[in-house]
Coordinates of C-alpha atoms and ligand atoms in Angstrom, one line a residue:
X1 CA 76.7 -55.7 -34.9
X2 CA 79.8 -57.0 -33.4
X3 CA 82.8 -57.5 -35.5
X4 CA 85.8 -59.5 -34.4
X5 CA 89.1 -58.8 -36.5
X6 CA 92.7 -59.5 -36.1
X7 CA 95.6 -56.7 -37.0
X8 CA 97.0 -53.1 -35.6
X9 CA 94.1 -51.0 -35.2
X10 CA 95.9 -48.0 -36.3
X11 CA 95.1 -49.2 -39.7
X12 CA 91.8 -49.7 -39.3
X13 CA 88.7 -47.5 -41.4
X14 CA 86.0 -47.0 -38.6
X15 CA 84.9 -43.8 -37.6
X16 CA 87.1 -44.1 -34.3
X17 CA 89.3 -45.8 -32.4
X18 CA 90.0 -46.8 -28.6
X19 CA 93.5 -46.1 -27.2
X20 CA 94.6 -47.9 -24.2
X21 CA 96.3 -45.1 -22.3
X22 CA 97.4 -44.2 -18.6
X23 CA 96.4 -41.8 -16.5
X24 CA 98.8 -38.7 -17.7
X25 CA 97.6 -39.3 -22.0
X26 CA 101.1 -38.5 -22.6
X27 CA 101.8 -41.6 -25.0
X28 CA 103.3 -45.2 -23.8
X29 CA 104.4 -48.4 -25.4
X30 CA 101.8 -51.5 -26.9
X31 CA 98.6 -49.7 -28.5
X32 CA 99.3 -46.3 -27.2
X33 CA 102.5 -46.0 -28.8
X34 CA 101.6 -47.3 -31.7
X35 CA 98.5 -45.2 -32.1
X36 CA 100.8 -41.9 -31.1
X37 CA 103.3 -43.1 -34.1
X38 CA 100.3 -43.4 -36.8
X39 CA 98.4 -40.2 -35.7
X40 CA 101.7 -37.6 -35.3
X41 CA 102.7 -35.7 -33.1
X42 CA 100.0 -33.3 -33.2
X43 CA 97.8 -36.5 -31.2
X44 CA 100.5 -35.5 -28.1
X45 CA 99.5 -32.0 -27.9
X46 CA 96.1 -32.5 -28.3
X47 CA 96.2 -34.7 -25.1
X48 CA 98.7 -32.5 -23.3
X49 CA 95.9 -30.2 -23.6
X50 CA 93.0 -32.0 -22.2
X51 CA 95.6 -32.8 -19.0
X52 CA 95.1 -36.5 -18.2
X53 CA 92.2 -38.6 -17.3
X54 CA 91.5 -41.0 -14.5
X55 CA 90.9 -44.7 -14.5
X56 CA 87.6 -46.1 -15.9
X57 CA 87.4 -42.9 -17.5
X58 CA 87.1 -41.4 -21.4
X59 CA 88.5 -38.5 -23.4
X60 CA 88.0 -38.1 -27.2
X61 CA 90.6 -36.3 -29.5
X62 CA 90.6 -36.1 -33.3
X63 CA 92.7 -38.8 -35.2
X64 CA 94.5 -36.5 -37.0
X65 CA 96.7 -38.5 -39.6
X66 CA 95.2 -41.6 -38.9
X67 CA 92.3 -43.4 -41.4
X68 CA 90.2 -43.2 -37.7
X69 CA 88.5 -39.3 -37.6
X70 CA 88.5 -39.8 -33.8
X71 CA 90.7 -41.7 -31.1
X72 CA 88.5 -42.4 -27.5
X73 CA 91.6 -42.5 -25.0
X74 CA 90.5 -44.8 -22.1
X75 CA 92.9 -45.7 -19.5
X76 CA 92.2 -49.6 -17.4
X77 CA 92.9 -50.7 -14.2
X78 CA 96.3 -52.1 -13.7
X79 CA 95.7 -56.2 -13.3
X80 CA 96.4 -56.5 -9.2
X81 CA 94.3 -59.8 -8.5
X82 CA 90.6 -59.0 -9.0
X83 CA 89.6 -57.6 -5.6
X84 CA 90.7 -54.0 -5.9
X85 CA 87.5 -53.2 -8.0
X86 CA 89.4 -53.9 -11.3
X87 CA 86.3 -55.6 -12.8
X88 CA 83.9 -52.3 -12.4
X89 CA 86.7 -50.1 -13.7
X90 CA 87.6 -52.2 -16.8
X91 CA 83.3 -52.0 -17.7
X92 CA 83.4 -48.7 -17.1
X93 CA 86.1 -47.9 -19.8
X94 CA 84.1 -49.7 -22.5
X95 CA 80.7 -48.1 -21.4
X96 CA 82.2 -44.2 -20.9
X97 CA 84.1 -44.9 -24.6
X98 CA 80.8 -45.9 -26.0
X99 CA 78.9 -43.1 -24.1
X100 CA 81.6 -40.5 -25.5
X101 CA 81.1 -42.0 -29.4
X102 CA 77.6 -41.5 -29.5
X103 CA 77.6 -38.2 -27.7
X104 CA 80.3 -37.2 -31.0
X105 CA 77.9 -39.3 -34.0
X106 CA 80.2 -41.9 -34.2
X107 CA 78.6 -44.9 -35.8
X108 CA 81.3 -47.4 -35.7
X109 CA 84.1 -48.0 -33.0
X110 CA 87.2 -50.3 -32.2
X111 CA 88.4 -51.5 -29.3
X112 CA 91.8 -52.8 -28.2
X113 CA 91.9 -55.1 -25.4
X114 CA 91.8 -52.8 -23.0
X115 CA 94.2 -53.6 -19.7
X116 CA 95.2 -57.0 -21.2
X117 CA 98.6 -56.0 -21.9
X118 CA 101.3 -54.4 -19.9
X119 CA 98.5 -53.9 -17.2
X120 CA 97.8 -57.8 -17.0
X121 CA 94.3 -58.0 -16.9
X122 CA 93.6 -62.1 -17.5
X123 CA 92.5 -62.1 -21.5
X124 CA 89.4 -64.2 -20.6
X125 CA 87.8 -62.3 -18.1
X126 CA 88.4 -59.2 -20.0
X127 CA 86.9 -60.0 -23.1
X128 CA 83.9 -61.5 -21.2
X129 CA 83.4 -57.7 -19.5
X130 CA 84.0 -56.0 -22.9
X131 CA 80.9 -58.6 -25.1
X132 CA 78.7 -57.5 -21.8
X133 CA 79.1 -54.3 -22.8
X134 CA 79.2 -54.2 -26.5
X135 CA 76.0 -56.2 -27.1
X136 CA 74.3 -53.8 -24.5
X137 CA 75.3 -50.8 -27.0
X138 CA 75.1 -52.7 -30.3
X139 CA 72.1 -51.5 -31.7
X140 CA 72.9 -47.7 -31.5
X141 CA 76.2 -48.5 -33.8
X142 CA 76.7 -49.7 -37.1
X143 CA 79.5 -51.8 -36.0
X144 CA 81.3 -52.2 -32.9
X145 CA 84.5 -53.8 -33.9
X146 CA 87.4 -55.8 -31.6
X147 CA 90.8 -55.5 -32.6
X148 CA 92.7 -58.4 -31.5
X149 CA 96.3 -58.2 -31.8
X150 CA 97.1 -61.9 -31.8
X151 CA 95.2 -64.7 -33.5
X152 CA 94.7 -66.3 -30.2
X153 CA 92.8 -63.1 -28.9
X154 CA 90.4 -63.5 -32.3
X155 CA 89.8 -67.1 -31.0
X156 CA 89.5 -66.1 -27.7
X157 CA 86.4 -63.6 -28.9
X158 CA 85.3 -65.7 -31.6
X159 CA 84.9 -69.0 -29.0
X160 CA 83.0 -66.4 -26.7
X161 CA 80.3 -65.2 -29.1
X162 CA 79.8 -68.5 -30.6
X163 CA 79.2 -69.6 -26.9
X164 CA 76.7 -66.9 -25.8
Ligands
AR6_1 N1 96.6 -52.8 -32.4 C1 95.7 -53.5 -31.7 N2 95.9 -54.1 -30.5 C2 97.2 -53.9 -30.0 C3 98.2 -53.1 -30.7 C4 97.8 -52.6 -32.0 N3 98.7 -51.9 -32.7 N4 99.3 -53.1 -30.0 C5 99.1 -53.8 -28.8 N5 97.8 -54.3 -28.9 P1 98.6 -52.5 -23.9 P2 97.2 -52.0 -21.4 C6 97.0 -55.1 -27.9 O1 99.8 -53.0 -23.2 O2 97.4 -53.4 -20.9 C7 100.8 -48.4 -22.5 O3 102.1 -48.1 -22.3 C8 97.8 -55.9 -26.9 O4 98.1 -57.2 -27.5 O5 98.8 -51.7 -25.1 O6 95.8 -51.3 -21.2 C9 99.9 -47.3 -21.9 O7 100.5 -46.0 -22.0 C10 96.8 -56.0 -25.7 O8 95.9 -57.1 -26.0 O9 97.6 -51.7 -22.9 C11 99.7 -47.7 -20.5 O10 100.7 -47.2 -19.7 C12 96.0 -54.7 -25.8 O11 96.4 -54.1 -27.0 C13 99.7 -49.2 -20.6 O12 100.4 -49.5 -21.7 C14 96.4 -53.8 -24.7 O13 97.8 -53.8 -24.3 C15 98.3 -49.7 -20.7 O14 98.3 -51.1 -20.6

């Protein structure tokens, strides 16, 4: 089942959550900060540890103080006009974070908006990649949830599954 919600995913009960990192792991502003801030600083040295991880990639650390047992840290393609393979990178981050829950038992997942921030990936397009995904992986999950930030970005979902 897909699940579209609206709030901070740092507060959310599922069993993890998706950070939208960079390259190094080493914290950030938007989601990343925030998730850093809610899980403590032990979340920083468990990424210093694992030593950063590429674009369209996955890496899974525990959630320490955080309701989430587990954060997936994925890190998107920064937004630089659609024709330097930004669309294949952005599916791959939602199917390697997928891959990597059900390779740990996780039954349900959120997901930020991954890229559609401070790396400017067009909200629309995003979240049309990110459904694609999701309702290919739906059945081996309890619940796949979205996070949306905004009340536009629920709408923006919400209009999208009702369309499909
Ligand atoms: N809960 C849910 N969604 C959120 C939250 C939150 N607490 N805070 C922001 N968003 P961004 P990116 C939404 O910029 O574009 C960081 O500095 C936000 O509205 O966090 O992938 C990293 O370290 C947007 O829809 O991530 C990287 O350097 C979505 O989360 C860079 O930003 C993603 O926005 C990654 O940029």
């Amino acid at each position: 089942m897909i699940r579209v919600v609206q709030g901070d995913i740092t507060n959310l009960h599922v069993d993890a959550i998706v950070n939208a990192a960079n390259t190094t792991l080493l914290g950030g502003g938007g989601v990343d900060g925030a998730i850093h801030r809610a899980a403590g600083p032990a979340l920083l040295k468990a990424c210093k540890n694992i030593g950063g991880c590429p674009t369209g990639e996955a890496r899974i650390t525990p959630g320490f103080d955080l309701p989430a047992r587990w954060v997936i840290h994925t890190v998107g393609p920064v937004w630089r006009g659609g024709d330097q393979g930004e669309p294949p990178l952005l599916e791959s981050c939602y199917t390697r974070s997928l891959d990597t829950a059900l390779d740990h038992d996780i039954r349900s997942i959120a997901f930020p908006g991954i890229s559609t921030g401070v790396y400017g990936y067009p909200k629309q397009e995003a979240a049309g990649i990110a459904l694609g995904v999701m309702r290919h992986y739906e059945d081996r999950f309890e619940e796949i949830v979205v996070c949306c930030f905004t009340t536009e970005d629920k709408k923006l979902y919400d209009t999208l599954l009702d369309t499909e």
